[in-house]
Coordinates of C-alpha atoms and ligand atoms in Angstrom, one line a residue:
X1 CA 7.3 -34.6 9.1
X2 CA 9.0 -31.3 9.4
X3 CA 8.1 -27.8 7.9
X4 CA 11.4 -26.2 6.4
X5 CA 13.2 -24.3 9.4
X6 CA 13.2 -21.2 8.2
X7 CA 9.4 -21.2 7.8
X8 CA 9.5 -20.5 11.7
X9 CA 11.2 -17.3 11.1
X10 CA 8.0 -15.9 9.3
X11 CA 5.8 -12.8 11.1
X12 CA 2.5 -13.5 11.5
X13 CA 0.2 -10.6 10.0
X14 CA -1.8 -9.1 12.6
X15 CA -4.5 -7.8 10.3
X16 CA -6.4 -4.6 11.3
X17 CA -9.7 -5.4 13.6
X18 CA -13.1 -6.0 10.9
X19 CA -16.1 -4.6 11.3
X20 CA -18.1 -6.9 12.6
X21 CA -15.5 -7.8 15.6
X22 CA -15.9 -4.5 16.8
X23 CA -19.5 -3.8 15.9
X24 CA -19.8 -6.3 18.3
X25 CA -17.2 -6.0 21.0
X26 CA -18.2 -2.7 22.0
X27 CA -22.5 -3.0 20.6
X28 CA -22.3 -0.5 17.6
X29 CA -24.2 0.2 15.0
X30 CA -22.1 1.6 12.9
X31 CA -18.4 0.9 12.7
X32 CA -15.5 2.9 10.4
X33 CA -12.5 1.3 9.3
X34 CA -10.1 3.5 8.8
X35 CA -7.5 0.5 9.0
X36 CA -6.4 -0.2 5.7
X37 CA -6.0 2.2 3.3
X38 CA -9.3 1.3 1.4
X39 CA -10.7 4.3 -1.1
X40 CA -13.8 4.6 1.5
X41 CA -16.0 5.8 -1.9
X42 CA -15.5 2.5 -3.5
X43 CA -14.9 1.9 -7.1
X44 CA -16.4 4.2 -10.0
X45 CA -19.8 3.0 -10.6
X46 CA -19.5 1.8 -13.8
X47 CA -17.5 -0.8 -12.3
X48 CA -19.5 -1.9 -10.1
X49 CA -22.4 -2.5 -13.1
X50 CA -19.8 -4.6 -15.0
X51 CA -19.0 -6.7 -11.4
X52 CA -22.5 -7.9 -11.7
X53 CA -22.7 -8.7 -15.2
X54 CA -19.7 -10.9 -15.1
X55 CA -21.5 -12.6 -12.6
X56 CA -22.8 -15.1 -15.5
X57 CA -19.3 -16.3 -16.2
X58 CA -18.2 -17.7 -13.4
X59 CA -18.6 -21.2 -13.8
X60 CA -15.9 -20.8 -16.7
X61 CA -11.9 -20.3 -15.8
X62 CA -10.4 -17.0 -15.6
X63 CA -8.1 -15.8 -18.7
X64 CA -4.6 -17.1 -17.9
X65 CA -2.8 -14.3 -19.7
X66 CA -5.2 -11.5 -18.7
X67 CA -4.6 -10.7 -22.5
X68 CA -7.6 -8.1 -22.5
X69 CA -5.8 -6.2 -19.7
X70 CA -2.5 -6.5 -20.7
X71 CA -3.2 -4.6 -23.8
X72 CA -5.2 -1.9 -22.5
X73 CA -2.0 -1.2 -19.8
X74 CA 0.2 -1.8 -22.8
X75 CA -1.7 0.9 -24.7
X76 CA -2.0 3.1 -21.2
X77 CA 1.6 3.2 -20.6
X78 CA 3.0 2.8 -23.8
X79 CA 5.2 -0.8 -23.5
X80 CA 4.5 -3.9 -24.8
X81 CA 2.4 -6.7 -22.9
X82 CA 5.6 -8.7 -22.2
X83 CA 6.5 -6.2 -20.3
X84 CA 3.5 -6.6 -17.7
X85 CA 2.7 -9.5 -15.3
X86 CA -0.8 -9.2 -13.4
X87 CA -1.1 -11.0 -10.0
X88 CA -3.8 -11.6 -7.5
X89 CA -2.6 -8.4 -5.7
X90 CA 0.7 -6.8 -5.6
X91 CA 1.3 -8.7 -2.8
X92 CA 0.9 -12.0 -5.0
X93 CA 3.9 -10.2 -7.6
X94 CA 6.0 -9.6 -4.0
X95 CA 6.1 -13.3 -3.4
X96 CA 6.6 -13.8 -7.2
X97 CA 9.9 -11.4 -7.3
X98 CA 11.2 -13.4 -3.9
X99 CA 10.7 -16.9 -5.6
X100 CA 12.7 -15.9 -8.7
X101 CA 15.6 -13.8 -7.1
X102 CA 16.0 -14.8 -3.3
X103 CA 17.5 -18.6 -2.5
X104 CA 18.7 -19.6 0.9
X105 CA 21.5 -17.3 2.6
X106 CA 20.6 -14.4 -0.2
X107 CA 18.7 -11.2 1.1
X108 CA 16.9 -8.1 0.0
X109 CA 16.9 -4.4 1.0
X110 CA 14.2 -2.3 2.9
X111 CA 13.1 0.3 5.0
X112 CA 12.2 0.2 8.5
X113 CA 9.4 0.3 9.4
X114 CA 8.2 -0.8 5.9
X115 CA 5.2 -3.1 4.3
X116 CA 5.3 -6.3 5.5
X117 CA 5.1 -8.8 2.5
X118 CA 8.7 -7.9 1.6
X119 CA 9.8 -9.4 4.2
X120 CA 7.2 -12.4 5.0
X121 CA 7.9 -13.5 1.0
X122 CA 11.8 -13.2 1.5
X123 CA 11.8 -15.2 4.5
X124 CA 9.7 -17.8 3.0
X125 CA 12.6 -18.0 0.9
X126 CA 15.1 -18.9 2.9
X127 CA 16.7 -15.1 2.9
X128 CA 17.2 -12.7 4.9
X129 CA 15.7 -8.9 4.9
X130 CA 18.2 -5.6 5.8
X131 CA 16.6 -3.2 7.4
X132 CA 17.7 0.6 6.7
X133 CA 16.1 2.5 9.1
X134 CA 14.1 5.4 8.3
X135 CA 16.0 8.9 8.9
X136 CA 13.8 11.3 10.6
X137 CA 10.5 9.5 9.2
X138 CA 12.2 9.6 5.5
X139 CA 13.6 7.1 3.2
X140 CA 17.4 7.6 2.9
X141 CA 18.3 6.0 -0.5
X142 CA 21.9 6.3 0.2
X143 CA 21.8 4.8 3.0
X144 CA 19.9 1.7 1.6
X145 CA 22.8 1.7 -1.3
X146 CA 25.0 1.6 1.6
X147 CA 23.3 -2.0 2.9
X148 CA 23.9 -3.8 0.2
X149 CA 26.2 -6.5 0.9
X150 CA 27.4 -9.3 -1.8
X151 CA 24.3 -11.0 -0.9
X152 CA 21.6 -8.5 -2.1
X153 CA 19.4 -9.5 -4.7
X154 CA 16.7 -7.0 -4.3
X155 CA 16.1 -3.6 -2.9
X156 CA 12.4 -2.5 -2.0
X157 CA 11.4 0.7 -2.4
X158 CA 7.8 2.3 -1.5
X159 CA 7.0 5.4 -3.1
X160 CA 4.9 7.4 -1.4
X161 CA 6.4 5.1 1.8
X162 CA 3.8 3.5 3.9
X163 CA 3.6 3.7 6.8
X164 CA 4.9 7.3 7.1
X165 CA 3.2 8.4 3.2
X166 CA 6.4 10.1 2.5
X167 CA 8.3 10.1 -0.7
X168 CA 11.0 9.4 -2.6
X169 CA 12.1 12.4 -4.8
X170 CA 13.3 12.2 -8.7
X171 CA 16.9 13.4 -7.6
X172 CA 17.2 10.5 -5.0
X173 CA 15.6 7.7 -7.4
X174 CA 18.0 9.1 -10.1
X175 CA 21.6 8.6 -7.9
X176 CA 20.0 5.4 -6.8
X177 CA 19.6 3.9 -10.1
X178 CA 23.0 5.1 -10.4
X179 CA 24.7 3.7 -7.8
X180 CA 22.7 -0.1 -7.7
X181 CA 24.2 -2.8 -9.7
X182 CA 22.7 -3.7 -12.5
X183 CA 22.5 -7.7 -10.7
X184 CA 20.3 -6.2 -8.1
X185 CA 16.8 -5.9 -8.7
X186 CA 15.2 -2.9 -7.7
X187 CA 11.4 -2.9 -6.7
X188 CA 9.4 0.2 -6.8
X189 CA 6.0 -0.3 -5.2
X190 CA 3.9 2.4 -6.2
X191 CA 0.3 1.3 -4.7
X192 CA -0.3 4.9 -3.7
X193 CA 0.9 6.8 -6.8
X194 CA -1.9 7.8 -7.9
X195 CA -2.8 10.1 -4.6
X196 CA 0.6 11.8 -5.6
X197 CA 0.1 15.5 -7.4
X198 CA 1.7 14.7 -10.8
X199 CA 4.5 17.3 -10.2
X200 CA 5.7 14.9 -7.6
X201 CA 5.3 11.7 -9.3
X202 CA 8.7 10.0 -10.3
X203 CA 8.7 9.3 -14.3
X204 CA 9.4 5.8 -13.5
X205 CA 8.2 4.1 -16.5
X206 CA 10.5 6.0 -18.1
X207 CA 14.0 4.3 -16.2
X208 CA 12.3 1.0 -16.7
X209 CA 12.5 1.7 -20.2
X210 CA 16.5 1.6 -19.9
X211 CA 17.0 -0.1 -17.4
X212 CA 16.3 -4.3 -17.4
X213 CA 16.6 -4.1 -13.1
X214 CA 13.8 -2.2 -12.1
X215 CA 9.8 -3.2 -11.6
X216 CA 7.2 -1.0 -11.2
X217 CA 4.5 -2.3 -8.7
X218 CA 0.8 -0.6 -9.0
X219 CA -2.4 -2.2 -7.9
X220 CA -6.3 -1.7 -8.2
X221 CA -6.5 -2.2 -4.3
X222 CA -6.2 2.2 -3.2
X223 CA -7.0 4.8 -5.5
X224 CA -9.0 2.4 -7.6
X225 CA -11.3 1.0 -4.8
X226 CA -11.3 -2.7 -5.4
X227 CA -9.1 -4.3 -2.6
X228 CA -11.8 -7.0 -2.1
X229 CA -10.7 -8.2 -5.6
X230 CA -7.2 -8.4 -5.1
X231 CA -6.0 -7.6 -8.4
X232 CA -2.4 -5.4 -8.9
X233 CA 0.0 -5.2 -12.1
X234 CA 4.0 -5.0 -12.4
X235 CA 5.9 -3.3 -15.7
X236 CA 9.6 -4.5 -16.3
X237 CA 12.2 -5.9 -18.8
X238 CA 10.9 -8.5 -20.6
X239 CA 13.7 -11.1 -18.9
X240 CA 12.3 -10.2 -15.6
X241 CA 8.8 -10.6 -16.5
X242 CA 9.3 -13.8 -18.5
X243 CA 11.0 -15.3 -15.0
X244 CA 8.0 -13.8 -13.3
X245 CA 5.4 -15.7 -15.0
X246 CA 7.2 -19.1 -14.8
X247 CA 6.3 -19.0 -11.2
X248 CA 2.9 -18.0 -11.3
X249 CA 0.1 -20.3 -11.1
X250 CA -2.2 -20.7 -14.9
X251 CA -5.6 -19.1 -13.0
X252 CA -3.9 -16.0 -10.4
X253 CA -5.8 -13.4 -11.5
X254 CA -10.1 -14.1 -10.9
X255 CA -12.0 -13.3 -14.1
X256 CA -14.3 -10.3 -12.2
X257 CA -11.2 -8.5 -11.2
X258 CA -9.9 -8.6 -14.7
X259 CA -13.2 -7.1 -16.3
X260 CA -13.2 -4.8 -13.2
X261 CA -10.0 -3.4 -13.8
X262 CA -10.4 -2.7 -17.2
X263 CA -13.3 -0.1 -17.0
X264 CA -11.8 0.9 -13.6
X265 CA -9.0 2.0 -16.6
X266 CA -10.9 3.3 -18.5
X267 CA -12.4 6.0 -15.8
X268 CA -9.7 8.2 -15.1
X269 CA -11.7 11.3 -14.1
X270 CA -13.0 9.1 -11.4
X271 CA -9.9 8.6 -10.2
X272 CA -8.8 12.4 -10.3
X273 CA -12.0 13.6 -8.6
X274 CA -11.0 11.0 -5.5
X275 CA -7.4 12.1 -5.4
X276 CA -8.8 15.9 -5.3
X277 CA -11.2 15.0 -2.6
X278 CA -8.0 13.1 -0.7
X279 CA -6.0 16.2 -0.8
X280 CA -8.6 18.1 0.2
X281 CA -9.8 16.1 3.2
X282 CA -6.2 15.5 4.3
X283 CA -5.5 19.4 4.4
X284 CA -8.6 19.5 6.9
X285 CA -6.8 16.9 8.6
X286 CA -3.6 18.8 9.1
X287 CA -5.3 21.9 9.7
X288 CA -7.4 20.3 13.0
X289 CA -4.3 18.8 14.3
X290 CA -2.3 21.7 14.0
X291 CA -4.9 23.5 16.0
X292 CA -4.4 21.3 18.4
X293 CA -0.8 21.3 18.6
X294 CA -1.0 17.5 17.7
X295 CA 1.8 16.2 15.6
X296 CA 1.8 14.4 12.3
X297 CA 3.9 13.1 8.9
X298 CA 2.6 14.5 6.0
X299 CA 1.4 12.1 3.5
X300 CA 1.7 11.5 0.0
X301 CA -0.8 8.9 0.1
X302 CA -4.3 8.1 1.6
X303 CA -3.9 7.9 5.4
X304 CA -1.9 9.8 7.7
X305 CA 0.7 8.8 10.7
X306 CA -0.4 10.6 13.6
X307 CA 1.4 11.3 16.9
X308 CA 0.1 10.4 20.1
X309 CA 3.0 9.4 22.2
X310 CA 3.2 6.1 25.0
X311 CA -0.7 6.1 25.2
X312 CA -1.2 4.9 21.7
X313 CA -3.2 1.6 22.9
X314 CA -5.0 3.3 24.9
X315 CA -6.1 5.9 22.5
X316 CA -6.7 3.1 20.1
X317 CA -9.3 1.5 22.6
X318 CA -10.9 4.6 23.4
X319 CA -11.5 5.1 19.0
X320 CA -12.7 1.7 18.8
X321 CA -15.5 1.9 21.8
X322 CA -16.5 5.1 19.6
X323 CA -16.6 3.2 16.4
X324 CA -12.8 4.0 14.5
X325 CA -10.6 1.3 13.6
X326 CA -7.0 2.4 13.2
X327 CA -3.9 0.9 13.2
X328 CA -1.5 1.2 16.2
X329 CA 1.9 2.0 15.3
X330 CA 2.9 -0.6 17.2
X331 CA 1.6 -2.8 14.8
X332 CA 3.8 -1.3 11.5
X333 CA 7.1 -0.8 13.1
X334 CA 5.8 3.0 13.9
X335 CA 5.5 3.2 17.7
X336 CA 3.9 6.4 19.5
X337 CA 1.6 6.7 16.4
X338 CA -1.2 6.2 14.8
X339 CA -2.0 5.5 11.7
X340 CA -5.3 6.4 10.1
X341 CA -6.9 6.3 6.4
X342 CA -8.5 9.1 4.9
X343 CA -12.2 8.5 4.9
X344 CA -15.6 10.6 3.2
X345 CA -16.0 14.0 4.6
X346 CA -18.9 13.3 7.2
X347 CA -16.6 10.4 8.7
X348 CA -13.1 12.4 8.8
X349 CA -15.2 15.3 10.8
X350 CA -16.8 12.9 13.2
X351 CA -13.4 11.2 13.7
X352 CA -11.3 14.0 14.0
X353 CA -14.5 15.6 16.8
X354 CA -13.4 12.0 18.8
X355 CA -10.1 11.5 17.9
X356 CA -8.9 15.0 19.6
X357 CA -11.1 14.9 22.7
X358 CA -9.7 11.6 23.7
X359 CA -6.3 13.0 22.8
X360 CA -6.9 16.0 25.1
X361 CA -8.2 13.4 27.9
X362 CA -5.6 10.4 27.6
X363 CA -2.7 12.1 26.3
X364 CA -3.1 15.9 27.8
X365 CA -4.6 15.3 30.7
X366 CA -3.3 11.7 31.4
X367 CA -6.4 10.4 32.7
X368 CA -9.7 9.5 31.2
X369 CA -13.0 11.4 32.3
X370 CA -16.5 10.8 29.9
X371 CA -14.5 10.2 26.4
Ligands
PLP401 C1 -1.9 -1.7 0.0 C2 -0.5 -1.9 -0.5 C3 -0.2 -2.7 -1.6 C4 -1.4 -3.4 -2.3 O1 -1.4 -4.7 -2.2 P1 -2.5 -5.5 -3.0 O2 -2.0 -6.9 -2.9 O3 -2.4 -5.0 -4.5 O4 -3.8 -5.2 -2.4 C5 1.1 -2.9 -2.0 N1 2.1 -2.2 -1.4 C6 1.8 -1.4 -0.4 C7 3.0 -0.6 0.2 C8 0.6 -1.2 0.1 O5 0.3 -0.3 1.1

């Protein structure tokens, strides 16, 4: 008995720490994640009241086609519900787009450092990944044109980019479209659009509306607050789509994160009030850091990249015995910084109030003295 070789070349996740591990590790009462890239508000509460009425129906199967949903996207975004697959997470849509494209000795394009379940699902393929490292923190699309070899499949692009939350501009998405084959499928993962200020926003609905290569990739899992549900979309040709769905399993998609979704759609003033706050909180963010002559990348998205240098693990530890969980660089490809999520107002002051004292003590002053 013997797993398929090339299983061996996966990554193992390393997930941020939870809550309890830490609450506990270091005898806290109260513990902030600021990990993951969770909408720390949570969902819109109207939501959450139709989370707990659908709690009566689970004894029956989910819908297989997510019909309800489909047509309230279809109607949202003006294409039809062929045009729209719905997975148990983006990250469920990722693995999807791998099985259908990627066979053995094939690869697909990224970034580097990028999100990791572009690579984990084309490896579990039997392909290979091409990394196009980031140029001075940004994506370089030409340069990711210039990777692709006869092999490429797929390009993955991540727009606003995470880790770094920077972004991919219409100009560069335009020549890119351009320049890929129309044999290569072109991923656009867009699970932090909605932080974006519209003016920034690529129309990209609008290209997959010409072009039969291109998916969109959105999710309910950030700006939406409802991660725990794991419940994301995609919009493309109907010939991608169709190939989608023959691998997906009858029941992906659980039936509370379908009736969640929908009134999470139909909330949108929700979702503009916790973009505002976002922006608002990450200019207090900048403004504190700049103060203290502390680097960072500015951030389309919810979290921000921060700079700390060789003492990151350190600095890390010395967050967590204060009660912040953040994610090294280290862990994302994005060494010498950290990266943290943009939290409620109360907890971003508090953090910021720790964060640069134990800068000023590990990394200023190189030793640690009462953090
Ligand atoms: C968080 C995130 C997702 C969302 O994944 P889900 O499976 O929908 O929770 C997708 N792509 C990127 C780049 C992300 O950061």
């Amino acid at each position: 008995m013997r797993a398929n070789p090339w299983i061996f070349n996966l990554p193992e996740y390393v997930p941020g720490k939870t809550i309890e591990e830490v609450k506990k590790k270091y005898n806290l009462k109260t513990v902030y994640k600021l990990a993951s890239n969770e909408n720390i508000w949570g969902p819109a509460p109207q939501v959450l009241k139709c989370i707990e009425k659908t709690v009566n129906e689970i004894n029956y199967y989910p819908d297989s086609y997510c019909r309800d949903l489909k047509e309230k996207l279809s109607l949202k975004y003006n294409v039809s519900p062929d045009n729209i697959i719905v997975g148990n997470g983006t990250d469920e849509i990722i693995g999807f787009i791998a099985d259908c494209f990627i066979c053995i000795g094939q690869n697909a394009v990224v970034f580097d450092p990028t999100f990791s379940t572009y690579e984990k699902s084309v490896l579990k393929c039997g392909g290979k990944v091409i990394k196009v490292p980031l140029e001075n923190l940004r994506q370089n699309v030409v340069s990711m044109v210039d990777a692709i070899d006869t092999k490429t499949k797929i390009i993955f692009l991540t727009n606003p980019h995470n880790p770094t939350g920077t972004n991919i501009t219409e100009d560069e998405f335009k020549s890119l479209v351009k320049d890929v084959s129309g044999d290569i499928l072109i991923v656009v993962d867009e699970a932090y659009y909605e932080y974006m200020p519209p003016e920034d926003r690529v129309d990209t609905l609008n290209y997959v509306r010409k072009h039969d290569n291109l998916i969109i990739l959105r999710t309910f899992s950030k700006i939406y607050g409802l991660a725990g549900l794991r419940i994301g979309y995609g919009i493309s040709s109907s010939k991608v789509i169709s190939a989608l769905n023959r691998v997906r399993l009858p029941f992906n998609v659980n039936s509370m994160a379908q009736k969640a979704a929908l009134v999470a759609l139909e909330n949108d003033s929700y979702v503009e009030e916790i973009r505002k706050k976002v922006i608002a909180e990450k200019e207090k963010f900048y403004k504190v850091l700049k103060n203290c002559g502390i680097e960072f990348i500015e951030s389309y998205a919810n979290f921000v990249c921060i700079k700390v240098g060789d003492k990151t693990k350190k600095i890390v530890e010395e967050l967590l015995k204060k009660g912040f969980i953040v994610r090294p660089g280290e862990n994302l490809g994005l060494p010498g910084y950290i990266r943290v999520t943009i939290s409620l107002p109360e907890i971003n002051d508090m953090f910021l109030e720790a964060f640069t004292r134990i800068y000023r003590n590990v990394v200023e002053h190189a030793y640690i003295k009462d953090v």
